[in-house]
Amino acid sequence: MRSMGIVPPSTKPRATLAAAVVGILFAVAAGPAGLAGARSGGVDGDGDKIFDSLDRRLARATADEKVGVIAVFDGGSSSARAAQARDAVGDFETGYEYESLAAFSAEMTPNQVRALARRPGVVQIQEDAAVELAVDTAKRAAGADRAALDFSVDGNNEASTLCPGTRQYCKDDLVMAVLDSGIDTSHPDLDNGKVIGGVDCSTGTCSGSTWMIDTNGHGTHVASIAAGEGDGDPTMKGVAPGTALVSVKVGSSGSTVSALDASLEWVLANQSALGIEIVNMSLNGKTPSDGTDTTSRLVNRLAASGVTTFSAMGNGAPDPGTVSFPASAKYGFGVGNMSDPIGGGPSGDGFALWWMSKRGPTADGRTKPDIVSYGVDITAASANSGGGYVRMSGTSQATPFAAGVAALMLDANPSLVPSGTACATADVVADCADGVVDASMSVPVKDLMTQTAVDWAKPGLDNETGAGRLDAYAAVDAASALAGSHPGSPTHTFIEGSLTSGSSADHAFTVTDASVPIAATVVMADRPAGVGTPDFNLELVGPGGERLAYSATEANFRQETVSARPATTGTYKVRVSSASGGGVYWIDLSYGGAATPAPTPSPTPTPTPTPTPTPAPAAPSGLTAAAVAGSTSQIDLAWTDVAGESGYNVERSADGVLGWTQVATTAAGTVTYRDTGLAAGTTYYYRVKAYGAGGESAPSNTASARTNAGDTTAPTTPTALKASGGRGKISLTWKASTDSGGSGLAGYKVFRSTSATGTFTQIGTSTTASYADTVAKGITYWYYVVAYDKAGNHSAASLKVSAKAT
């Protein structure tokens, strides 16, 4: 396994093994992102419930062109919602009807899509976009081989009475579903029952047995990295060779988002029957996502039902904000890509972040990836080769490596399954925008894997590498009740600096072990997406001042990488220089220096890797809201205190349903808040959440208040009201009111009763001094009229009059 070294994108060498190709990643041409602009950071910028990527697609379409879409509703059955939509916007062809969401895919014209988006109950409409097909040394470098030996794990359950042997597979084993192009079950590393089941969902209908055929080769390679047996070549064993597989085919050369979603719903439906604990998805979209698209929602539902998912970040320019679904799912595992220091060859060596691994944040500002794994020059099973192998590179390869490590962790400690509560389909408020009740979620494998990662790039969580470089040994050690001794790893140093245009900077380091390759990566931290400056070059300089490696050709990327094998110990330098512009840079440097302290092994034979989480505080109650007297821009809030809180988060919405935005945080015990700077004469909705060591509570009750209007003068009372009966109707006329308060007359409200002393009900409004009421003939009706202005002030009621229709 080797890094891409200093070779520019246009000339980077392809692998030289038989039939070797550059790693392929499933990619979605244009896809979902978030709920209709109601959430901060979402990708429906105009709030019309149509995702921006679909808006752009509709703008290009002709009036009668059919566009593939996925419509999501706030409740009901998918089939009933489809029928209602046809009645509302005209006939269209329905594709996949979701089981766990009130949603369906369909072919609609642009006008139908826009009309449907205006209907009540519609949550979002996204494009049903096209899906395209766009281990050896790594195991040793990551400590996975050593972990398997020290902790006696391989992903199999030899204690099962149903399938007790190491080469017997069933639902009792660790089971991983591979959502990909299929798996070639005739390859010796994946044959003889290794794949315990599967389905083909590539057409949007999950059926058939073509999941055993992989004409593309991508799925076979991915499955082999995670769990190949190594029968064709013992050095080619996967990370967790004892893990059973399920093949869920989402396409060979093309598919759709709804087909991918159908495969996820199939996993949800068959999880128990097949014992699925892990899902690998080496596929992704191309448009930024905030994690509320249908695919991300289903990933989160899988987590709530006990399934850990791993999703590729995607291959592309390392610009910020390029993460898409399903890697954007809050409770899924987004995996980036890096090289390892053991492989050798023309591409270079060393721990280095791959130049084509996409970066976060998500569209709603969350950090992604969650971790970076190993996917550069990975050799694994080649489909339809009779037992051969092929080398590929990409986040597609890094993802099953991480998923295989998760299988070893679950083998060491089967209790590390995620758990939580899926939100009701109709619950589309911010707490449930990702599909699950946030306070209920626990994803222990993800927690342990990120906690034991080697911090990389900027200290702490960052959008280049997430929690950092996957340390397979430390992750399995943290999961296991057995004690282990970490094999150690090369020295890693993080350097942060800045350059002015045309300047350079040297950073010296001492190599004490010349057998370890040197790798350095510089990231131009200030460089926005799609911008060519600043552009920095990177150089590796030997003890005698000689140039060992130089990278200056990746002008379209915000990252440069160099690597070399040192000929001797001594003082080396990594030099960063400005080709254009200036700004902050980050350098990750890996080399054979002073011994890196090994992570602390499991301290006792009975560790508790998943402590009982501290519960979140109870939801506040008794929330009230009232306009501040004498003010047109302030509302006072008050609520009841709850135990164990560290403070409260105050949220505001324009309609009390969507668009909740946090506007304030109060200190512990502070149960009042004055919201200021509001618009006059406007109604605002509020809710409050308590927060503490265990996270954030559920929301309080919703309270609303209307700010006082700047205009407090009511219009004059309508006069000279007259009612005259006609055929099936009564016509009302009156003398118009006037408004002197400044906001202007808005109109009139008309009230009716069947008795002069009975209960009057508002039956309509008018902007003119007349109104026609359709009524039953022969009955006497009584009326009065009230004028109101644009500030919400109302006049007194007019005199009452009566009439009878003929």
Coordinates of C-alpha atoms in Angstrom, one line a residue, residues 105-643:
S105 CA -40.1 8.3 -6.0
A106 CA -41.8 9.5 -9.1
E107 CA -41.4 11.0 -12.6
M108 CA -42.9 14.5 -12.7
T109 CA -42.9 17.6 -14.9
P110 CA -41.3 20.8 -13.4
N111 CA -44.8 22.3 -12.9
Q112 CA -46.0 19.2 -11.0
V113 CA -43.0 19.3 -8.7
R114 CA -43.5 22.9 -7.9
A115 CA -47.2 22.5 -7.4
L116 CA -46.6 19.5 -5.1
A117 CA -44.1 21.5 -3.0
R118 CA -46.8 24.0 -2.2
R119 CA -49.2 21.3 -0.8
P120 CA -49.7 20.9 2.9
G121 CA -47.9 17.9 4.5
V122 CA -44.9 18.0 2.1
V123 CA -41.6 18.1 4.0
Q124 CA -39.1 18.0 1.1
I125 CA -38.6 17.1 -2.5
Q126 CA -35.2 15.9 -3.7
E127 CA -33.9 14.6 -7.0
D128 CA -33.9 10.9 -7.6
A129 CA -30.5 11.2 -9.1
A130 CA -28.5 8.8 -11.2
V131 CA -26.0 6.6 -9.4
E132 CA -22.8 5.8 -11.4
L133 CA -19.8 3.7 -11.0
A134 CA -17.6 6.6 -10.9
V135 CA -4.7 -5.2 2.2
D136 CA -2.2 -6.5 2.5
T137 CA 0.4 -4.1 4.1
A138 CA -2.2 -1.8 5.5
K139 CA -3.3 -4.3 8.1
R140 CA 0.2 -4.6 9.5
A141 CA 0.7 -0.8 9.5
A142 CA -2.6 -0.2 11.3
G143 CA -2.0 -3.0 13.8
A144 CA -5.0 -5.0 12.7
D145 CA -2.9 -8.2 12.2
R146 CA -1.4 -7.9 15.7
A147 CA -4.8 -7.1 17.2
A148 CA -6.3 -10.2 15.7
L149 CA -3.6 -12.4 17.3
D150 CA -3.4 -10.7 20.7
F151 CA -7.2 -10.6 21.2
S152 CA -8.1 -13.8 19.3
V153 CA -10.6 -12.1 17.0
D154 CA -11.4 -12.7 13.3
G155 CA -15.1 -11.8 13.1
N156 CA -16.4 -15.4 13.3
N157 CA -18.3 -17.0 16.1
E158 CA -16.9 -20.4 16.6
A159 CA -19.1 -21.0 19.7
S160 CA -22.2 -21.0 17.5
T161 CA -24.2 -24.2 17.5
L162 CA -25.6 -23.3 14.1
C163 CA -22.2 -22.6 12.3
P164 CA -19.4 -23.5 14.8
G165 CA -16.5 -23.8 12.4
T166 CA -14.1 -21.0 11.4
R167 CA -15.2 -21.6 7.7
Q168 CA -18.9 -22.0 8.5
Y169 CA -21.0 -18.9 8.2
C170 CA -24.5 -17.9 9.4
K171 CA -26.4 -15.2 11.2
D172 CA -24.6 -16.0 14.5
D173 CA -21.3 -14.7 13.1
L174 CA -20.5 -11.0 12.7
V175 CA -22.4 -10.2 9.5
M176 CA -21.6 -7.3 7.2
A177 CA -23.9 -6.1 4.4
V178 CA -22.0 -4.7 1.5
L179 CA -24.1 -2.3 -0.6
D180 CA -22.3 -2.2 -3.9
S181 CA -22.1 -3.7 -7.4
G182 CA -22.5 -7.3 -6.1
I183 CA -20.0 -9.9 -4.9
D184 CA -18.4 -12.6 -7.1
T185 CA -19.1 -15.6 -4.9
S186 CA -17.0 -17.8 -7.1
H187 CA -13.8 -16.1 -6.0
P188 CA -11.9 -18.5 -3.6
D189 CA -11.7 -15.7 -0.9
L190 CA -15.5 -15.3 -1.0
D191 CA -16.9 -18.7 -1.9
N192 CA -18.4 -21.7 0.0
G193 CA -21.1 -19.9 1.9
K194 CA -19.1 -16.8 2.9
V195 CA -21.9 -14.7 1.5
I196 CA -24.9 -15.9 3.4
G197 CA -27.6 -14.0 1.4
G198 CA -28.4 -11.0 -0.7
V199 CA -30.7 -9.2 -3.0
D200 CA -30.6 -7.0 -6.1
C201 CA -32.1 -3.6 -5.5
S202 CA -30.6 -1.9 -8.5
T203 CA -34.0 -1.4 -10.2
G204 CA -35.7 0.0 -7.1
T205 CA -37.4 -3.4 -6.5
C206 CA -35.3 -5.7 -4.3
S207 CA -35.4 -9.2 -5.7
G208 CA -33.5 -11.9 -7.6
S209 CA -30.1 -13.5 -7.2
T210 CA -27.9 -11.4 -9.4
W211 CA -26.2 -10.1 -6.2
M212 CA -23.9 -13.1 -6.8
I213 CA -22.7 -11.5 -10.1
D214 CA -20.3 -8.5 -10.1
T215 CA -19.5 -7.4 -13.7
N216 CA -18.0 -4.2 -12.4
G217 CA -15.6 -5.6 -9.8
H218 CA -16.0 -2.9 -7.2
G219 CA -18.1 -4.8 -4.8
T220 CA -15.9 -7.8 -4.9
H221 CA -12.8 -5.8 -4.1
V222 CA -14.6 -4.0 -1.3
A223 CA -15.9 -7.2 0.3
S224 CA -12.5 -8.8 0.0
I225 CA -10.8 -5.9 1.9
A226 CA -13.3 -6.2 4.8
A227 CA -13.5 -10.0 5.1
G228 CA -11.7 -12.0 2.4
E229 CA -10.5 -15.4 3.5
G230 CA -7.2 -15.3 1.6
D231 CA -7.7 -18.8 0.1
G232 CA -6.3 -17.5 -3.3
D233 CA -3.3 -16.0 -1.5
P234 CA -2.8 -16.1 2.3
T235 CA -1.2 -12.6 2.3
M236 CA -4.5 -11.3 0.8
K237 CA -6.7 -12.0 3.8
G238 CA -9.2 -9.3 4.7
V239 CA -9.2 -7.4 7.9
A240 CA -11.9 -9.6 9.5
P241 CA -11.7 -12.9 7.5
G242 CA -14.2 -14.7 9.7
T243 CA -17.0 -12.2 9.1
A244 CA -20.0 -13.3 7.1
L245 CA -21.2 -11.2 4.2
V246 CA -24.5 -10.2 2.7
S247 CA -24.5 -8.8 -0.8
V248 CA -27.0 -6.0 -1.5
K249 CA -26.6 -4.9 -5.1
V250 CA -27.4 -1.3 -5.8
G251 CA -26.2 -1.3 -9.4
S252 CA -23.5 -2.4 -11.8
S253 CA -23.1 0.6 -14.1
G254 CA -25.9 2.8 -12.9
S255 CA -28.7 3.2 -10.4
T256 CA -30.7 5.8 -8.5
V257 CA -31.0 7.3 -5.0
S258 CA -34.3 5.5 -4.6
A259 CA -32.7 2.2 -5.4
L260 CA -30.0 2.9 -2.8
D261 CA -32.7 3.8 -0.3
A262 CA -34.6 0.6 -1.2
S263 CA -31.5 -1.4 -0.4
L264 CA -31.2 0.3 3.1
E265 CA -34.9 -0.4 3.8
W266 CA -34.3 -4.0 2.8
V267 CA -31.4 -4.2 5.3
L268 CA -33.8 -2.7 8.0
A269 CA -36.4 -5.4 7.1
N270 CA -33.9 -8.3 7.0
Q271 CA -31.5 -7.2 9.8
S272 CA -32.8 -9.8 12.4
A273 CA -33.2 -12.6 9.9
L274 CA -29.7 -12.3 8.6
G275 CA -28.0 -11.0 11.8
I276 CA -26.6 -7.9 10.1
E277 CA -24.5 -5.7 12.5
I278 CA -22.5 -3.7 10.0
V279 CA -23.2 -2.0 6.7
N280 CA -20.5 -0.9 4.2
M281 CA -21.3 1.7 1.6
S282 CA -18.4 2.6 -0.7
L283 CA -20.6 5.1 -2.5
N284 CA -21.7 8.7 -2.2
G285 CA -23.4 11.7 -3.7
K286 CA -21.9 14.8 -5.3
T287 CA -23.9 17.6 -3.8
P288 CA -23.3 18.8 -0.2
S289 CA -25.7 17.4 2.3
D290 CA -26.9 18.5 5.8
G291 CA -27.8 14.9 6.7
T292 CA -31.5 15.1 6.3
D293 CA -31.9 13.6 2.9
T294 CA -33.7 10.3 2.7
T295 CA -30.5 8.2 2.5
S296 CA -29.0 9.8 5.6
R297 CA -32.3 9.4 7.5
L298 CA -32.3 5.7 6.7
V299 CA -28.6 5.4 7.8
N300 CA -29.6 7.0 11.2
R301 CA -32.6 4.6 11.5
L302 CA -30.2 1.7 11.0
A303 CA -28.1 3.0 13.8
A304 CA -31.2 3.3 16.0
S305 CA -32.0 -0.4 15.2
G306 CA -28.5 -1.6 16.1
V307 CA -26.5 -1.5 12.8
T308 CA -23.2 0.4 12.5
T309 CA -22.8 1.9 9.0
F310 CA -19.6 2.9 7.3
S311 CA -19.8 5.3 4.3
A312 CA -17.0 6.6 2.0
M313 CA -16.4 10.3 2.0
G314 CA -15.9 10.2 -1.8
N315 CA -13.0 10.8 -4.2
G316 CA -12.5 14.4 -5.4
A317 CA -10.9 17.7 -4.8
P318 CA -10.0 18.1 -1.1
D319 CA -12.1 21.3 -0.9
P320 CA -14.0 22.1 2.3
G321 CA -17.7 21.4 2.4
T322 CA -17.8 18.7 -0.2
V323 CA -19.2 15.9 2.0
S324 CA -22.4 14.3 0.6
F325 CA -24.8 11.5 1.6
P326 CA -24.6 8.9 3.1
A327 CA -21.3 10.0 4.8
S328 CA -23.1 13.1 6.0
A329 CA -25.5 11.0 8.2
K330 CA -25.1 12.1 11.8
Y331 CA -25.0 8.5 13.3
G332 CA -23.2 6.9 10.4
F333 CA -19.4 6.6 10.1
G334 CA -17.9 8.9 7.3
V335 CA -14.5 7.5 6.3
G336 CA -11.7 9.4 4.6
N337 CA -8.5 8.0 3.0
M338 CA -4.8 7.9 3.7
S339 CA -1.7 5.9 2.8
D340 CA 0.4 3.6 5.1
P341 CA 4.2 3.5 5.6
I342 CA 4.9 -0.2 4.8
G343 CA 4.2 -0.6 1.1
G344 CA 7.0 0.3 -1.4
G345 CA 7.1 1.4 -5.0
P346 CA 6.9 4.3 -7.3
S347 CA 4.0 6.0 -5.7
G348 CA 5.9 6.7 -2.4
D349 CA 5.3 5.7 1.2
G350 CA 4.3 6.9 4.6
F351 CA 1.2 7.9 6.6
A352 CA -0.3 10.7 4.4
L353 CA -3.8 12.0 3.9
W354 CA -4.8 11.2 0.3
W355 CA -5.0 14.1 -2.1
M356 CA -8.4 13.1 -3.4
S357 CA -10.3 12.4 -0.1
K358 CA -13.2 14.8 0.2
R359 CA -13.6 17.0 3.2
G360 CA -16.2 18.5 5.5
P361 CA -18.0 20.2 7.0
T362 CA -21.5 19.1 6.3
A363 CA -24.0 21.7 5.0
D364 CA -25.2 22.2 8.5
G365 CA -21.7 22.6 9.9
R366 CA -20.9 19.2 11.5
T367 CA -17.4 17.8 11.3
K368 CA -16.7 15.1 8.7
P369 CA -15.0 12.7 8.1
D370 CA -15.3 10.9 11.4
I371 CA -12.0 9.1 10.8
V372 CA -9.4 8.4 8.1
S373 CA -8.6 4.8 7.2
Y374 CA -6.3 3.1 4.7
G375 CA -7.2 2.9 1.0
V376 CA -4.2 3.7 -1.1
D377 CA -2.8 0.9 -3.4
I378 CA -4.9 -1.8 -1.7
T379 CA -4.6 -5.2 -3.2
A380 CA -7.7 -7.4 -2.9
A381 CA -9.9 -9.9 -4.8
S382 CA -10.6 -9.3 -8.5
A383 CA -14.0 -10.3 -9.7
N384 CA -14.4 -12.9 -12.5
S385 CA -10.6 -13.6 -12.4
G386 CA -10.8 -17.2 -11.1
G387 CA -8.8 -16.2 -8.0
G388 CA -6.8 -13.2 -9.0
Y389 CA -6.2 -9.9 -7.3
V390 CA -6.2 -6.2 -8.3
R391 CA -4.8 -3.1 -6.7
M392 CA -7.1 -0.1 -6.3
S393 CA -7.1 3.3 -4.4
G394 CA -9.8 5.4 -3.0
T395 CA -12.1 6.1 -0.1
S396 CA -14.0 3.0 -1.4
Q397 CA -11.1 1.0 -0.2
A398 CA -10.5 2.9 3.1
T399 CA -14.2 2.3 4.1
P400 CA -14.3 -1.5 4.2
F401 CA -10.9 -1.5 6.0
A402 CA -12.5 0.5 8.8
A403 CA -15.7 -1.7 8.7
G404 CA -13.5 -4.8 9.1
V405 CA -11.8 -3.3 12.2
A406 CA -15.3 -2.7 13.5
A407 CA -16.0 -6.4 13.0
L408 CA -13.0 -7.3 15.1
M409 CA -14.1 -4.9 17.8
L410 CA -17.6 -6.5 17.9
D411 CA -16.0 -9.9 18.0
A412 CA -14.0 -8.8 21.1
N413 CA -17.1 -7.2 22.7
P414 CA -20.5 -8.0 21.1
S415 CA -22.3 -5.5 23.3
L416 CA -20.9 -2.5 21.3
V417 CA -24.0 -2.2 19.1
P418 CA -25.6 1.2 18.5
S419 CA -29.0 1.9 20.0
G420 CA -31.6 4.6 19.9
T421 CA -35.1 5.6 19.0
A422 CA -36.2 6.4 15.5
C423 CA -38.4 9.5 15.1
A424 CA -41.9 9.2 13.9
T425 CA -42.2 10.0 10.2
A426 CA -44.4 13.1 11.0
D427 CA -41.8 14.5 13.4
V428 CA -39.9 17.0 11.3
V429 CA -38.8 19.5 13.9
A430 CA -35.0 20.1 14.4
D431 CA -34.6 17.4 17.0
C432 CA -35.7 14.8 14.5
A433 CA -34.3 16.3 11.3
D434 CA -31.8 13.4 11.1
G435 CA -34.4 10.7 11.7
V436 CA -33.7 9.7 15.3
V437 CA -34.2 11.1 18.8
D438 CA -30.8 12.6 19.4
A439 CA -30.8 12.2 23.2
S440 CA -31.4 8.5 22.9
M441 CA -28.5 7.6 20.6
S442 CA -25.4 5.7 21.4
V443 CA -22.9 4.4 18.8
P444 CA -20.2 2.7 20.9
V445 CA -18.1 1.3 18.1
K446 CA -17.9 4.8 16.6
D447 CA -17.1 6.3 20.0
L448 CA -14.3 3.8 20.7
M449 CA -12.8 4.0 17.2
T450 CA -12.6 7.8 17.2
Q451 CA -11.4 8.0 20.8
T452 CA -8.5 5.7 20.1
A453 CA -7.6 7.3 16.7
V454 CA -4.2 9.1 16.3
D455 CA -4.9 12.8 16.2
W456 CA -4.0 14.1 12.7
A457 CA -4.2 17.5 11.0
K458 CA -5.4 20.3 13.3
P459 CA -5.4 19.1 17.0
G460 CA -8.8 17.8 18.0
L461 CA -11.7 17.2 15.6
D462 CA -11.2 18.7 12.2
N463 CA -12.7 18.5 8.7
E464 CA -9.6 17.1 7.1
T465 CA -9.3 13.9 9.1
G466 CA -12.1 13.9 11.7
A467 CA -10.8 12.3 14.9
G468 CA -7.6 11.3 13.1
R469 CA -5.8 8.2 11.7
L470 CA -7.5 4.8 12.5
D471 CA -5.4 2.9 15.0
A472 CA -6.8 -0.6 14.5
Y473 CA -4.8 -2.1 17.4
A474 CA -5.9 0.5 19.9
A475 CA -9.5 0.3 18.8
V476 CA -9.7 -3.5 19.3
D477 CA -7.7 -3.2 22.5
A478 CA -10.3 -0.7 23.9
A479 CA -13.1 -3.1 23.0
S480 CA -11.5 -6.3 24.4
A481 CA -11.5 -7.5 28.0
L482 CA -8.0 -8.9 27.3
A483 CA -4.8 -6.8 27.9
G484 CA -2.5 -6.1 25.0
S485 CA 0.8 -4.4 24.1
H486 CA 0.6 -1.9 21.2
P487 CA 3.2 -2.5 18.5
G488 CA 3.9 1.3 18.2
S489 CA 4.0 3.5 15.1
P490 CA 6.1 6.1 13.4
T491 CA 6.5 9.5 15.0
H492 CA 3.8 12.0 14.0
T493 CA 4.2 15.8 14.2
F494 CA 1.7 18.5 13.4
I495 CA 3.1 21.9 12.3
E496 CA 1.0 25.1 11.9
G497 CA 2.3 28.3 10.3
S498 CA 1.6 31.0 7.8
L499 CA 3.3 32.5 4.7
T500 CA 3.1 35.8 2.9
S501 CA 3.1 35.8 -0.9
G502 CA 6.4 34.6 -2.3
S503 CA 7.9 33.6 1.1
S504 CA 8.9 30.2 2.4
A505 CA 9.6 28.4 5.8
D506 CA 11.7 25.4 6.8
H507 CA 10.8 23.0 9.6
A508 CA 13.6 20.7 10.8
F509 CA 13.1 17.2 12.3
T510 CA 15.5 14.4 13.3
V511 CA 15.3 10.9 11.8
T512 CA 16.7 8.2 14.1
D513 CA 15.3 5.2 12.3
A514 CA 16.1 5.3 8.5
S515 CA 13.9 2.2 7.9
V516 CA 10.7 4.2 8.3
P517 CA 9.6 6.3 5.3
I518 CA 9.1 10.1 5.6
A519 CA 5.8 11.5 4.5
A520 CA 4.6 15.1 4.8
T521 CA 1.3 16.7 3.7
V522 CA 0.6 20.4 3.7
V523 CA -3.0 21.7 3.6
M524 CA -3.7 25.3 2.7
A525 CA -6.1 25.9 5.6
D526 CA -7.3 29.3 4.4
R527 CA -8.1 28.3 0.8
P528 CA -11.9 28.2 0.1
A529 CA -13.5 25.7 -2.3
G530 CA -13.1 26.4 -6.0
V531 CA -10.3 29.0 -5.5
G532 CA -6.8 28.6 -6.8
T533 CA -4.9 30.7 -4.2
P534 CA -3.1 30.6 -2.0
D535 CA -1.0 27.9 -3.7
F536 CA 1.9 26.5 -1.7
N537 CA 4.6 24.0 -2.7
L538 CA 6.2 21.4 -0.5
E539 CA 9.7 20.1 -0.5
L540 CA 11.6 17.4 1.5
V541 CA 15.3 18.3 2.1
G542 CA 18.0 15.7 3.2
P543 CA 20.8 16.2 5.8
G544 CA 23.2 17.4 3.1
G545 CA 20.7 20.0 1.7
E546 CA 19.7 17.7 -1.2
R547 CA 16.1 17.7 -2.5
L548 CA 14.5 14.3 -1.8
A549 CA 11.0 15.1 -2.9
Y550 CA 9.1 18.0 -4.3
S551 CA 5.4 18.7 -5.0
A552 CA 4.4 21.8 -6.9
T553 CA 2.1 20.5 -9.5
E554 CA -1.3 20.0 -7.8
A555 CA -2.3 23.6 -8.6
N556 CA -6.0 22.9 -8.5
F557 CA -5.9 21.4 -5.0
R558 CA -5.4 22.8 -1.5
Q559 CA -3.1 20.0 -0.5
E560 CA 0.5 18.8 -1.5
T561 CA 2.2 15.6 -0.4
V562 CA 5.8 14.5 -0.5
S563 CA 7.4 11.2 0.7
A564 CA 10.7 9.4 0.5
R565 CA 12.7 6.7 2.1
P566 CA 15.7 8.2 4.0
A567 CA 19.2 6.8 3.2
T568 CA 20.5 7.7 6.6
T569 CA 19.6 9.1 10.0
G570 CA 20.1 12.8 10.7
T571 CA 18.4 16.2 10.5
Y572 CA 15.9 16.7 7.6
K573 CA 13.8 19.6 6.7
V574 CA 10.3 20.0 5.2
R575 CA 10.1 23.3 3.3
V576 CA 6.8 25.0 2.4
S577 CA 6.9 27.9 0.0
S578 CA 4.3 30.3 -1.6
A579 CA 3.8 30.0 -5.3
S580 CA 1.0 32.5 -5.1
G581 CA -0.8 34.2 -2.2
G582 CA -0.4 33.8 1.5
G583 CA -2.2 32.4 4.5
V584 CA -2.2 29.7 7.1
Y585 CA -0.9 26.2 6.4
W586 CA -1.0 22.9 8.3
I587 CA 1.7 20.2 7.9
D588 CA 1.4 16.6 9.0
L589 CA 4.8 14.9 9.2
S590 CA 5.4 11.2 9.8
Y591 CA 8.9 9.7 10.1
G592 CA 11.1 7.4 12.1
G593 CA 12.0 9.6 15.1
A594 CA 12.0 9.2 18.8
A595 CA 9.7 6.3 19.7
T596 CA 6.1 7.2 19.8
P597 CA 4.6 6.2 23.2
A598 CA 2.2 3.3 22.6
P599 CA -1.4 3.9 23.7
T600 CA -2.1 2.6 27.2
P601 CA -3.3 -1.0 27.0
S602 CA -6.5 -2.2 28.6
P603 CA -5.8 -1.6 32.3
T604 CA -7.8 -4.6 33.6
P605 CA -9.0 -7.9 32.2
T606 CA -12.6 -6.6 32.7
P607 CA -12.8 -3.1 31.3
T608 CA -16.1 -1.3 30.7
P609 CA -15.7 0.1 27.1
T610 CA -19.2 1.4 27.0
P611 CA -20.0 3.2 30.3
T612 CA -23.6 4.0 31.1
P613 CA -24.2 7.4 29.7
T614 CA -25.3 10.3 32.0
P615 CA -28.9 11.0 31.2
A616 CA -29.9 14.2 29.7
P617 CA -32.0 16.6 31.9
A618 CA -35.8 16.4 31.8
A619 CA -37.6 18.7 29.4
P620 CA -38.6 22.1 30.9
S621 CA -42.3 22.8 31.3
G622 CA -44.7 25.7 31.8
L623 CA -43.1 27.9 29.2
T624 CA -45.0 31.2 28.8
A625 CA -44.4 34.1 26.4
A626 CA -45.7 37.7 26.6
A627 CA -45.1 41.0 24.8
V628 CA -43.3 43.6 26.9
A629 CA -45.6 46.5 27.7
G630 CA -44.5 49.7 26.0
S631 CA -42.2 47.9 23.6
T632 CA -42.8 46.9 20.0
S633 CA -39.7 44.6 19.7
Q634 CA -39.5 42.5 23.0
I635 CA -41.0 39.4 24.3
D636 CA -40.5 38.0 27.8
L637 CA -40.2 34.2 28.4
A638 CA -40.5 32.2 31.6
W639 CA -40.4 28.5 32.4
T640 CA -40.1 26.0 35.2
D641 CA -36.7 24.9 36.4
V642 CA -35.6 21.2 36.1
A643 CA -33.0 19.3 38.1

